[in-house]
Coordinates of C-alpha atoms in Angstrom, one line a residue:
Chain A
M146 CA -49.1 52.2 9.3
S147 CA -48.9 50.3 12.5
G148 CA -47.0 53.2 14.1
R149 CA -49.9 55.5 13.2
G150 CA -52.3 53.0 14.7
T151 CA -50.6 52.9 18.1
L152 CA -50.3 56.7 18.1
L153 CA -54.0 56.8 17.6
Q154 CA -54.7 54.2 20.2
S155 CA -52.6 56.0 22.8
R156 CA -54.3 59.2 21.9
Q157 CA -57.6 57.7 22.4
R158 CA -56.6 56.2 25.8
Q159 CA -55.3 59.5 26.8
Q160 CA -58.5 61.2 25.8
R161 CA -60.6 58.7 27.7
L162 CA -58.5 59.2 30.8
A163 CA -58.8 62.9 30.5
Q164 CA -62.6 62.5 30.2
A165 CA -62.8 60.4 33.3
V166 CA -60.9 63.0 35.3
A167 CA -63.1 65.7 33.8
Y168 CA -66.2 63.8 34.9
A169 CA -65.0 63.3 38.4
I170 CA -64.1 67.0 38.9
L171 CA -67.3 68.2 37.2
T172 CA -69.5 66.0 39.3
L173 CA -67.7 67.0 42.5
G174 CA -68.2 70.7 41.5
A175 CA -71.9 70.1 40.7
V176 CA -72.4 68.5 44.0
M177 CA -70.7 71.5 45.7
I178 CA -73.1 73.8 43.9
L179 CA -76.1 71.9 45.0
I180 CA -75.2 71.1 48.6
P181 CA -76.2 74.5 49.9
F182 CA -79.7 74.1 48.4
V183 CA -80.0 70.6 50.0
F184 CA -79.0 72.1 53.3
M185 CA -81.5 74.9 53.0
L186 CA -84.3 72.6 52.0
S187 CA -83.6 70.2 54.8
T188 CA -83.6 73.0 57.3
S189 CA -86.9 74.3 55.9
L190 CA -88.5 71.0 56.6
K191 CA -87.1 70.5 60.1
D192 CA -88.8 70.9 63.3
K193 CA -87.6 74.1 65.0
D194 CA -86.3 72.5 68.1
R195 CA -83.7 70.6 66.2
I196 CA -82.2 73.7 64.7
F197 CA -81.4 76.0 67.5
T198 CA -81.1 75.2 71.1
R199 CA -80.2 78.6 72.4
S200 CA -83.2 80.8 73.0
I201 CA -82.8 84.4 72.1
E202 CA -85.0 87.1 73.6
W203 CA -88.2 87.9 71.9
I204 CA -88.1 85.2 69.3
P205 CA -91.7 84.5 68.2
R206 CA -91.9 80.7 68.4
K207 CA -94.1 78.1 66.9
Q208 CA -97.6 79.3 66.0
I209 CA -100.2 77.6 68.2
R210 CA -103.8 78.5 67.9
V211 CA -105.9 78.8 71.0
E212 CA -109.5 79.7 71.7
V213 CA -110.4 82.8 73.6
S214 CA -114.1 83.3 74.3
G215 CA -115.0 81.1 71.3
K216 CA -112.6 82.9 68.9
T217 CA -109.5 81.1 67.5
V218 CA -106.4 83.3 67.7
K219 CA -102.7 82.8 67.4
L220 CA -100.8 82.2 70.5
F221 CA -97.5 84.1 70.8
R222 CA -94.6 82.8 72.9
F223 CA -91.8 85.1 73.7
A224 CA -88.7 83.7 75.3
K225 CA -87.7 86.1 78.1
S226 CA -84.9 85.6 80.6
L227 CA -87.3 84.7 83.4
G228 CA -89.1 82.0 81.4
D229 CA -91.5 82.2 78.5
I230 CA -94.3 84.7 78.3
Y231 CA -97.5 83.9 76.4
A232 CA -99.8 86.4 74.8
V233 CA -102.8 86.5 72.5
P234 CA -103.6 89.3 70.0
V235 CA -106.6 91.4 70.8
E236 CA -106.4 94.1 68.2
E237 CA -104.4 94.6 65.0
L238 CA -102.9 98.0 64.6
P239 CA -101.5 99.7 61.5
R240 CA -97.9 99.1 60.5
D241 CA -97.9 95.5 61.6
R242 CA -98.2 96.3 65.3
V243 CA -100.5 94.3 67.5
R244 CA -102.1 94.9 70.8
V245 CA -101.6 91.8 72.8
A246 CA -102.9 90.5 76.0
V247 CA -100.3 88.8 78.1
L248 CA -101.4 85.5 79.8
T249 CA -100.8 85.1 83.5
R250 CA -100.9 81.3 83.2
R251 CA -99.5 78.7 80.9
P252 CA -102.0 78.4 78.2
A253 CA -104.2 75.4 77.5
E254 CA -106.1 74.9 74.3
T255 CA -108.8 77.2 75.5
V256 CA -107.8 80.3 77.3
D257 CA -110.0 81.7 80.0
P258 CA -110.3 85.4 79.5
R259 CA -109.8 85.9 83.2
F260 CA -106.2 85.0 82.9
L261 CA -105.5 87.8 80.4
R262 CA -103.6 90.6 81.9
T263 CA -104.0 94.2 80.8
T264 CA -103.3 94.6 77.2
R265 CA -100.4 96.4 75.8
V266 CA -99.1 97.3 72.3
V267 CA -96.1 95.4 71.2
D268 CA -93.9 97.2 68.7
W269 CA -93.2 94.0 66.9
N270 CA -93.9 92.7 63.5
E271 CA -95.6 89.5 63.3
P272 CA -93.2 87.2 61.5
N273 CA -95.5 86.6 58.6
F274 CA -94.1 86.0 55.2
R275 CA -97.0 87.1 53.1
F276 CA -96.0 85.2 50.1
L277 CA -99.1 85.8 47.9
L278 CA -99.0 89.5 48.5
Y279 CA -95.3 89.8 47.8
L280 CA -95.7 87.6 44.8
R281 CA -98.4 89.9 43.4
N282 CA -96.3 93.0 44.0
T283 CA -93.2 91.4 42.5
L284 CA -95.2 90.2 39.5
A285 CA -96.8 93.6 39.0
I286 CA -93.4 95.4 39.0
T287 CA -91.7 92.8 36.9
V288 CA -94.3 92.6 34.2
L289 CA -94.8 96.4 34.0
A290 CA -91.1 97.0 33.8
L291 CA -90.4 94.1 31.4
V292 CA -93.0 95.2 28.9
G293 CA -91.6 98.7 29.0
Q294 CA -88.1 97.6 28.6
V295 CA -88.8 95.2 25.7
L296 CA -90.9 97.8 23.9
S297 CA -88.6 100.8 24.3
C298 CA -85.4 98.9 23.8
T299 CA -86.6 97.2 20.6
L300 CA -87.8 100.5 19.1
V301 CA -84.5 102.3 20.0
A302 CA -82.4 99.4 18.8
F303 CA -84.3 99.4 15.4
G304 CA -83.7 103.1 15.1
F305 CA -80.0 102.8 15.7
A306 CA -79.6 99.7 13.5
R307 CA -81.7 100.5 10.5
L308 CA -82.5 104.2 10.1
R309 CA -79.9 106.8 9.0
F310 CA -80.0 110.2 10.7
P311 CA -77.5 112.8 11.5
G312 CA -75.6 112.2 14.8
R313 CA -76.5 108.5 14.9
G314 CA -72.9 107.3 15.5
F315 CA -72.3 109.9 18.2
L316 CA -75.6 109.1 20.0
F317 CA -74.9 105.4 19.9
I318 CA -71.5 106.0 21.6
V319 CA -73.2 108.1 24.2
L320 CA -75.6 105.2 24.8
L321 CA -72.8 102.7 25.1
S322 CA -70.8 104.8 27.5
T323 CA -73.8 104.9 29.9
M324 CA -73.0 101.3 30.5
M325 CA -69.9 102.4 32.3
L326 CA -71.8 104.7 34.7
P327 CA -72.4 103.1 38.1
A328 CA -76.0 103.4 39.1
Q329 CA -74.9 105.0 42.4
V330 CA -74.1 108.3 40.6
T331 CA -77.7 108.9 39.7
M332 CA -79.2 107.1 42.7
V333 CA -79.6 110.1 45.0
P334 CA -80.8 112.6 42.5
L335 CA -83.3 110.1 41.1
F336 CA -84.5 109.4 44.6
K337 CA -85.0 113.1 45.1
L338 CA -86.8 113.4 41.8
F339 CA -89.2 110.5 42.5
V340 CA -89.9 111.6 46.0
S341 CA -90.8 115.1 44.9
L342 CA -93.1 113.6 42.2
G343 CA -94.9 111.9 45.1
W344 CA -93.8 108.5 43.8
Y345 CA -92.4 107.2 47.1
D346 CA -94.3 104.1 48.2
T347 CA -95.5 103.4 44.7
F348 CA -94.2 101.1 42.0
L349 CA -93.6 104.0 39.6
P350 CA -89.9 104.6 40.3
L351 CA -89.3 100.9 39.6
T352 CA -91.3 100.7 36.4
V353 CA -91.6 104.0 34.6
P354 CA -87.8 104.4 33.7
A355 CA -88.0 101.0 32.0
Y356 CA -90.2 102.6 29.3
F357 CA -87.4 104.9 28.3
A358 CA -84.8 102.3 27.2
T359 CA -82.7 102.9 30.3
S360 CA -80.9 99.6 29.8
A361 CA -78.1 100.3 27.3
F362 CA -77.1 96.7 27.3
F363 CA -80.4 95.5 26.0
V364 CA -80.4 98.2 23.3
F365 CA -76.9 97.1 22.3
L366 CA -77.9 93.4 22.2
L367 CA -81.0 94.0 20.1
R368 CA -79.2 96.3 17.7
Q369 CA -76.6 93.5 17.1
Y370 CA -79.5 91.2 16.1
F371 CA -81.1 93.8 13.8
M372 CA -77.7 94.3 12.1
G373 CA -77.5 90.6 11.4
I374 CA -80.6 90.7 9.2
P375 CA -80.0 91.5 5.5
I376 CA -80.9 95.1 4.6
E377 CA -82.5 93.8 1.4
M378 CA -85.5 92.8 3.5
D379 CA -86.1 96.4 4.5
E380 CA -85.6 97.6 0.9
A381 CA -88.1 95.1 -0.5
A382 CA -90.7 96.1 2.0
R383 CA -90.1 99.8 1.3
I384 CA -90.5 99.3 -2.4
D385 CA -93.9 97.7 -1.6
G386 CA -94.7 101.0 0.2
A387 CA -94.0 100.0 3.8
S388 CA -93.3 102.9 6.2
S389 CA -90.5 102.6 8.8
W390 CA -93.1 101.4 11.3
G391 CA -94.2 98.8 8.8
V392 CA -90.7 97.6 8.2
F393 CA -90.1 97.4 12.0
S394 CA -93.3 95.7 13.0
R395 CA -94.0 93.4 10.1
V396 CA -90.7 92.6 8.6
L397 CA -88.0 92.8 11.3
L398 CA -89.7 92.1 14.6
P399 CA -90.6 88.5 13.7
Q400 CA -86.9 88.0 12.9
V401 CA -85.5 89.2 16.2
K402 CA -87.8 87.1 18.4
P403 CA -84.9 85.1 19.9
A404 CA -83.2 88.4 21.0
V405 CA -86.4 89.8 22.3
A406 CA -86.9 86.6 24.4
T407 CA -83.4 86.9 25.7
V408 CA -84.0 90.5 26.7
A409 CA -87.3 89.7 28.3
I410 CA -85.8 86.9 30.4
F411 CA -82.9 89.1 31.6
S412 CA -85.3 91.9 32.3
F413 CA -87.5 89.5 34.2
M414 CA -84.5 88.3 36.2
G415 CA -83.3 91.7 36.9
H416 CA -86.5 93.1 38.3
W417 CA -87.6 90.0 40.1
N418 CA -84.3 89.9 41.9
D419 CA -83.9 93.6 42.4
F420 CA -83.3 94.5 46.1
L421 CA -81.9 98.0 46.2
G422 CA -84.8 99.6 44.3
P423 CA -87.6 98.3 46.4
L424 CA -85.5 98.9 49.5
I425 CA -85.2 102.6 48.7
Y426 CA -88.6 103.2 47.4
L427 CA -91.0 100.9 49.2
G428 CA -91.5 101.7 52.9
N429 CA -95.1 100.4 53.2
P430 CA -95.0 96.7 54.2
D431 CA -98.0 96.1 52.0
L432 CA -96.0 97.0 48.9
R433 CA -93.0 94.7 49.6
T434 CA -91.6 92.5 46.9
L435 CA -90.5 89.0 47.4
A436 CA -86.9 90.0 47.8
L437 CA -87.7 92.9 50.2
G438 CA -90.3 90.8 52.1
L439 CA -87.7 88.1 52.6
Y440 CA -85.2 90.6 53.9
A441 CA -87.8 92.1 56.3
F442 CA -88.8 88.6 57.3
Q443 CA -85.4 87.9 58.9
G444 CA -85.8 91.6 59.9
E445 CA -85.2 93.3 63.2
H446 CA -86.3 90.2 65.1
S447 CA -84.9 86.9 64.2
V448 CA -87.5 84.5 62.9
D449 CA -87.6 80.8 63.2
L450 CA -84.9 79.5 60.9
Q451 CA -86.9 76.7 59.2
L452 CA -89.5 79.4 58.3
L453 CA -86.8 81.6 56.9
M454 CA -85.3 78.8 54.8
A455 CA -88.7 77.8 53.6
A456 CA -89.4 81.4 52.5
A457 CA -86.0 81.6 50.8
S458 CA -86.7 78.4 48.9
V459 CA -90.1 79.6 47.8
V460 CA -88.6 82.9 46.5
M461 CA -86.0 80.9 44.5
L462 CA -88.6 78.6 43.0
P463 CA -90.2 80.7 40.3
L464 CA -86.8 81.6 38.8
L465 CA -85.7 77.9 38.8
A466 CA -88.9 77.1 37.0
L467 CA -88.3 79.8 34.5
F468 CA -84.7 78.6 34.0
A469 CA -85.9 75.1 33.5
V470 CA -88.2 76.2 30.7
A471 CA -86.1 78.8 29.0
Q472 CA -82.5 77.8 29.7
R473 CA -81.6 78.3 26.1
Y474 CA -82.3 82.1 26.2
F475 CA -80.5 82.5 29.5
I476 CA -77.4 80.9 28.1
Q477 CA -77.7 82.8 24.8
G478 CA -77.9 86.1 26.7
V479 CA -74.8 85.4 28.8
V480 CA -72.9 84.3 25.7
I481 CA -73.7 87.4 23.8
S482 CA -72.9 89.7 26.7
G483 CA -69.5 88.1 27.1
V484 CA -68.3 87.4 23.7
K485 CA -69.4 90.4 21.8
G486 CA -68.7 92.8 24.6
Chain B
M271 CA -85.4 116.0 -4.9
R272 CA -87.4 112.9 -4.1
R273 CA -84.3 111.2 -2.6
G274 CA -83.7 114.2 -0.4
S275 CA -87.2 114.1 1.0
L276 CA -86.9 110.3 1.5
L277 CA -83.8 110.8 3.5
R278 CA -85.4 113.5 5.6
R279 CA -88.4 111.2 6.2
E280 CA -86.0 108.5 7.3
A281 CA -84.1 110.9 9.6
I282 CA -87.3 112.0 11.3
D283 CA -88.4 108.3 11.7
G284 CA -85.0 107.6 13.2
Y285 CA -85.3 110.3 15.8
L286 CA -88.8 109.2 16.6
F287 CA -87.7 105.6 17.1
I288 CA -84.9 106.5 19.4
S289 CA -86.9 109.2 21.2
P290 CA -87.7 107.1 24.2
W291 CA -84.0 106.7 24.8
I292 CA -83.3 110.4 24.3
V293 CA -85.9 111.4 26.8
G294 CA -84.8 108.7 29.2
F295 CA -81.2 109.7 28.8
L296 CA -81.9 113.3 29.6
V297 CA -84.3 112.7 32.4
F298 CA -82.9 109.6 34.1
T299 CA -79.2 109.8 33.3
L300 CA -77.7 113.2 32.2
G301 CA -79.9 115.4 34.4
P302 CA -79.3 113.3 37.6
M303 CA -75.6 113.1 36.7
L304 CA -75.2 116.8 36.6
F305 CA -77.2 117.3 39.7
S306 CA -75.2 114.6 41.5
L307 CA -72.0 116.4 40.5
Y308 CA -73.3 119.6 42.0
A309 CA -74.7 117.9 45.1
S310 CA -71.3 116.3 45.7
L311 CA -70.0 119.8 46.3
C312 CA -72.7 120.5 48.8
D313 CA -73.8 119.8 52.3
W314 CA -77.3 118.3 51.6
D315 CA -79.7 116.3 53.7
M316 CA -82.5 116.4 51.1
L317 CA -84.8 118.2 53.4
H318 CA -83.1 121.6 53.1
T319 CA -81.7 123.3 50.1
P320 CA -78.1 122.1 49.2
R321 CA -75.4 124.4 50.7
F322 CA -72.4 124.8 48.6
I323 CA -69.2 123.7 50.4
G324 CA -66.7 123.2 47.6
L325 CA -64.5 120.2 47.8
A326 CA -65.1 119.7 51.5
N327 CA -66.9 116.3 51.0
Y328 CA -63.9 115.0 49.0
A329 CA -61.5 116.4 51.6
T330 CA -63.3 114.7 54.4
M331 CA -63.4 111.4 52.5
F332 CA -59.6 111.3 51.9
G333 CA -58.7 113.1 55.1
H334 CA -60.6 112.0 58.1
D335 CA -63.1 109.4 57.3
F336 CA -61.7 106.1 58.5
R337 CA -64.8 104.3 57.4
F338 CA -64.3 105.5 53.8
A339 CA -60.8 104.2 53.9
K340 CA -62.1 100.9 55.4
S341 CA -64.7 100.5 52.8
L342 CA -62.1 101.0 50.1
S343 CA -59.8 98.4 51.6
V344 CA -62.7 95.9 52.2
T345 CA -63.7 96.2 48.6
L346 CA -60.1 95.9 47.3
L347 CA -59.4 92.9 49.5
Y348 CA -62.5 91.2 48.3
S349 CA -61.7 91.9 44.7
A350 CA -58.1 90.7 45.1
M351 CA -59.4 87.4 46.3
A352 CA -62.6 86.9 44.5
L353 CA -61.5 87.9 41.0
P354 CA -58.5 85.6 40.5
L355 CA -60.3 82.7 42.1
G356 CA -63.4 83.3 40.0
V357 CA -61.4 83.3 36.8
V358 CA -59.6 80.1 37.7
A359 CA -62.7 78.3 38.8
S360 CA -64.9 79.3 35.9
L361 CA -62.2 78.9 33.3
G362 CA -61.2 75.5 34.8
I363 CA -64.8 74.3 34.7
A364 CA -65.3 75.6 31.2
I365 CA -62.1 73.7 30.0
L366 CA -63.4 70.5 31.6
L367 CA -66.8 71.0 30.0
N368 CA -65.1 71.5 26.7
Q369 CA -63.7 67.9 26.7
K370 CA -66.7 66.7 24.8
V371 CA -68.2 65.3 27.9
K372 CA -71.7 63.9 27.8
G373 CA -74.3 65.7 29.9
L374 CA -72.8 69.1 29.1
T375 CA -76.2 70.8 29.1
L376 CA -77.0 69.4 32.6
F377 CA -73.6 70.4 34.0
R378 CA -73.8 73.8 32.4
A379 CA -77.3 74.3 33.9
I380 CA -76.3 73.3 37.4
Y381 CA -73.2 75.6 37.4
Y382 CA -75.3 78.5 36.2
I383 CA -78.1 78.1 38.7
P384 CA -76.5 80.3 41.4
A385 CA -76.3 83.2 39.0
I386 CA -80.0 83.4 38.3
L387 CA -81.3 83.3 41.9
P388 CA -82.3 86.4 44.0
G389 CA -79.4 87.7 45.9
V390 CA -81.4 88.1 49.1
A391 CA -82.4 84.4 49.2
V392 CA -78.9 83.3 48.3
A393 CA -77.4 85.5 51.1
L394 CA -79.8 84.2 53.7
M395 CA -79.1 80.6 52.7
W396 CA -75.3 81.2 53.0
K397 CA -75.7 83.1 56.3
W398 CA -77.2 79.9 57.7
I399 CA -74.6 77.6 56.1
F400 CA -71.8 79.8 57.6
N401 CA -73.5 79.9 61.0
P402 CA -70.6 79.3 63.4
E403 CA -72.4 76.8 65.7
S404 CA -75.0 75.0 63.7
G405 CA -74.1 75.8 60.0
A406 CA -73.3 73.1 57.6
I407 CA -69.7 74.1 56.9
N408 CA -68.6 74.2 60.5
L409 CA -70.4 70.9 61.3
L410 CA -68.6 69.3 58.4
L411 CA -65.3 70.8 59.5
A412 CA -65.9 69.5 63.0
K413 CA -66.3 66.0 61.6
I414 CA -62.8 66.0 60.3
G415 CA -61.5 67.5 63.5
I416 CA -61.2 71.2 62.5
Q417 CA -62.7 73.9 64.6
G418 CA -64.3 76.2 62.0
P419 CA -63.9 80.0 62.2
G420 CA -66.7 82.4 63.1
W421 CA -67.2 83.4 59.4
F422 CA -69.7 86.3 59.4
T423 CA -69.2 86.9 63.1
S424 CA -65.5 87.2 62.7
P425 CA -63.7 90.3 61.3
E426 CA -61.1 88.1 59.7
W427 CA -63.3 85.5 58.2
A428 CA -66.3 87.6 56.9
V429 CA -64.7 88.5 53.6
P430 CA -63.3 85.0 52.9
A431 CA -66.8 83.7 53.4
L432 CA -68.1 86.2 50.9
V433 CA -65.3 85.1 48.5
I434 CA -66.4 81.5 48.8
M435 CA -69.9 82.6 48.0
S436 CA -68.7 84.5 44.9
V437 CA -66.7 81.5 43.6
W438 CA -69.9 79.4 44.1
G439 CA -71.7 81.9 41.9
A440 CA -69.2 82.1 39.2
G441 CA -71.3 80.2 36.7
A442 CA -72.0 83.1 34.3
G443 CA -68.3 83.5 33.6
M444 CA -68.0 79.8 33.0
I445 CA -70.7 80.0 30.2
I446 CA -68.8 82.9 28.6
Y447 CA -65.5 81.0 28.7
L448 CA -67.1 77.9 27.4
A449 CA -68.5 79.8 24.4
G450 CA -65.0 81.2 23.8
L451 CA -63.4 77.8 24.0
Q452 CA -65.9 76.3 21.6
S453 CA -65.0 78.9 19.0
V454 CA -61.3 78.0 19.0
P455 CA -60.7 76.2 15.7
T456 CA -59.8 72.5 16.2
Q457 CA -57.2 72.7 13.5
L458 CA -55.1 74.8 15.9
Y459 CA -55.1 71.9 18.4
E460 CA -54.3 69.4 15.7
A461 CA -51.4 71.4 14.5
A462 CA -50.1 71.8 18.0
E463 CA -50.3 68.0 18.5
L464 CA -48.4 67.4 15.3
D465 CA -45.7 69.7 16.8
G466 CA -45.7 67.4 19.8
A467 CA -47.4 69.6 22.2
G468 CA -48.9 68.0 25.4
A469 CA -52.0 69.0 27.2
W470 CA -50.3 71.8 29.0
G471 CA -48.5 73.0 25.8
K472 CA -51.8 73.1 24.0
F473 CA -53.4 75.0 26.8
R474 CA -50.5 77.4 27.1
N475 CA -50.0 78.1 23.4
V476 CA -53.4 77.6 21.8
T477 CA -56.2 77.9 24.3
L478 CA -54.9 80.7 26.4
P479 CA -54.0 83.1 23.6
M480 CA -57.3 82.4 21.8
I481 CA -59.5 83.1 24.7
S482 CA -57.5 85.9 26.2
P483 CA -59.9 88.6 24.9
T484 CA -62.7 86.8 26.7
V485 CA -60.7 86.6 29.9
F486 CA -59.8 90.2 29.6
F487 CA -63.4 91.2 29.1
N488 CA -64.4 89.2 32.2
I489 CA -61.8 90.7 34.3
V490 CA -63.0 94.2 33.4
M491 CA -66.6 93.2 34.2
G492 CA -65.4 91.5 37.4
I493 CA -63.7 94.7 38.7
I494 CA -66.8 96.7 38.0
G495 CA -68.9 94.0 39.6
S496 CA -66.9 93.7 42.8
F497 CA -67.1 97.5 43.3
Q498 CA -70.8 97.1 43.3
V499 CA -71.2 94.4 45.9
F500 CA -74.2 95.4 48.0
T501 CA -77.1 93.0 48.4
T502 CA -75.1 90.1 49.9
A503 CA -73.3 92.2 52.5
F504 CA -76.4 94.3 53.3
V505 CA -78.6 91.2 53.8
I506 CA -76.1 89.3 55.9
T507 CA -75.2 92.1 58.2
G508 CA -78.6 93.8 58.2
G509 CA -77.1 96.8 56.5
A510 CA -74.4 97.3 59.1
G511 CA -71.2 96.1 57.3
S512 CA -70.3 94.4 60.6
P513 CA -68.4 93.0 62.4
A514 CA -65.9 95.8 62.9
Y515 CA -66.7 97.2 59.5
S516 CA -65.2 94.1 57.9
T517 CA -68.0 93.8 55.3
L518 CA -68.5 97.6 54.9
F519 CA -68.3 97.4 51.1
Y520 CA -68.0 100.7 49.2
V521 CA -71.5 100.8 47.9
L522 CA -72.9 99.6 51.3
Y523 CA -71.2 102.6 52.9
L524 CA -72.5 104.9 50.2
Y525 CA -76.0 103.6 50.9
Q526 CA -75.6 104.2 54.6
K527 CA -74.3 107.7 54.0
A528 CA -77.3 108.5 51.8
F529 CA -80.2 106.7 53.4
K530 CA -79.1 106.2 57.0
Y531 CA -77.3 109.4 57.8
F532 CA -78.9 111.5 55.0
S533 CA -75.5 112.9 53.9
M534 CA -76.7 113.0 50.4
G535 CA -73.9 115.3 49.2
Y536 CA -71.3 113.0 50.7
A537 CA -73.0 110.0 49.1
C538 CA -72.9 111.8 45.7
A539 CA -69.2 112.6 46.1
M540 CA -68.6 108.9 46.9
A541 CA -70.5 107.9 43.8
W542 CA -68.3 110.1 41.7
V543 CA -65.1 108.7 43.3
L544 CA -66.5 105.2 42.5
F545 CA -67.0 106.3 38.9
V546 CA -63.5 107.5 38.6
I547 CA -62.1 104.3 40.3
I548 CA -64.0 102.1 37.9
L549 CA -63.0 104.2 34.9
S550 CA -59.3 104.2 35.8
L551 CA -59.2 100.5 36.7
T552 CA -60.8 99.7 33.4
L553 CA -58.4 101.9 31.6
V554 CA -55.4 100.2 33.4
V555 CA -56.7 96.8 32.2
F556 CA -57.2 98.2 28.7
V557 CA -53.7 99.6 28.5
T558 CA -51.9 96.6 29.9
S559 CA -54.1 94.3 27.8
K560 CA -51.9 95.0 24.7
R561 CA -49.2 92.9 26.4
W562 CA -51.2 89.8 27.0
V563 CA -54.4 89.9 25.0
Y564 CA -54.2 88.3 21.6
Y565 CA -56.5 89.5 19.0
E566 CA -56.6 87.4 15.9
S567 CA -57.6 90.3 13.7
E568 CA -54.4 92.2 14.7
R569 CA -52.2 89.5 13.2
R570 CA -54.3 89.2 10.1
G571 CA -54.3 93.0 9.6

């Protein structure tokens, strides 16, 4: 009896020690996950002069506003090898180009128009992270695609899970095997197809395919859920005279809500974070998504780093918020993808 | 008679329900696949009609294109480092989390965060952290007297930097392993303890066999994933795969061929080679898995 007691005690002590070590390592790991974010946030809040000391040519610097003939405009400063050059915009041109007037003197708060040298067009994008515009574009694409994906994948999953028809097994295997196909195989022909449909510089290539159950994984996941619901429920409804549509919409759909939520969240994440799609199909700066806008922001001309980090943080924020609210569904989706696969 | 018509009705409904997928499959998958296969045998810039050139694209690829060879070796080097490290890190964290620690939900959430964030934002963040002069890592290294490498500006250190990023983002794997670990029956551990097994013995003889299918699945997915690395390398190098092609990942090069040089035929050929590579690697893992993956159902059956 006493021997058993000491065994238990030593086991408990061992377990406690193991837990302490586990805590230490886990905390260290969590800190290492979070440090990059801290660094990014602290950079985004810093004054630019503390970040970089070297000046690179044609870096647009801090935005100062000056007054020219009673109008408030942005002052641009370009670092050139022979000292800084200042300019004010006089005309906005298409494609983010601006006609600027170069100043012949160091600017004061009010610029005397006499000191403006002949204007010239600068082939230079104003480093402007148009968050609200990008947000609207991203939301439009994400919501349109998400709705399509949830609708079509749920319908198809129901068909495969609950209705018997010749060739069902074969077609389902075909569907599963498309998961193995790298998207690059169809990338070029799809580009050709969408361009010839006149869909370049529209959201259509990024949203329309979602309405045709193009994500085999989502169909698979939803089908698994449908299969878990007792078939007696369908039969009872059918005896009461329900059609297939009735069984689907009134009986089964309410049952698979958790799976639908998981699919919706993963679809949201996929489209919100998508980079290659917008990169290929959206050339017009006004159509940029957050991801593409952020990429363009660092773009051909380096932008002030604290602005870039601020933009990166802002782009991450909506997903962090979503994760905080719907963590359960994220985790659920990952678990299903990994364990049942 | 009535039963027959009911079955026919059900079959028609079935086809109707799956019709979105059938249309989608034909238009967005099968059609483009066939066209891509044909285009891979052509010289095609998308402006003119494709000109049939047989296997010339494939011959160039394996014969004279040093950048193709480079992109393969970059991708393989990255996989060889990122995959094992990713498995060890995510499995290790999962095992620790499985020690009935308090705050599991919080830890799990923190570790998973990197996996949900937009690749572009994450890439820009790390580009700054790996900045040779002013980035956090080299500043920290300097504090302990180490002169940090050039990371993304150095041909030797660019891939290791990407590997570090990938380990940082290995949280999705951790969640899968954790789910696998939680499904291991506790009686097995108790039985092992009665047999006098220590912590290592339990891990080696109970945990590892029980979660080997999960590990196996993750390795397969990891191989496929590392052959698809694009956004990170593209954003950090502005699409160039620099320096000295050291981050010219396979898909990045494919993208360049298609949308920078407009060698659409060549890009299609590369996509098919990628498909074959992924298929055969998956097959290799499947075949060898019989030796090390333990399926409980096999023993029962």
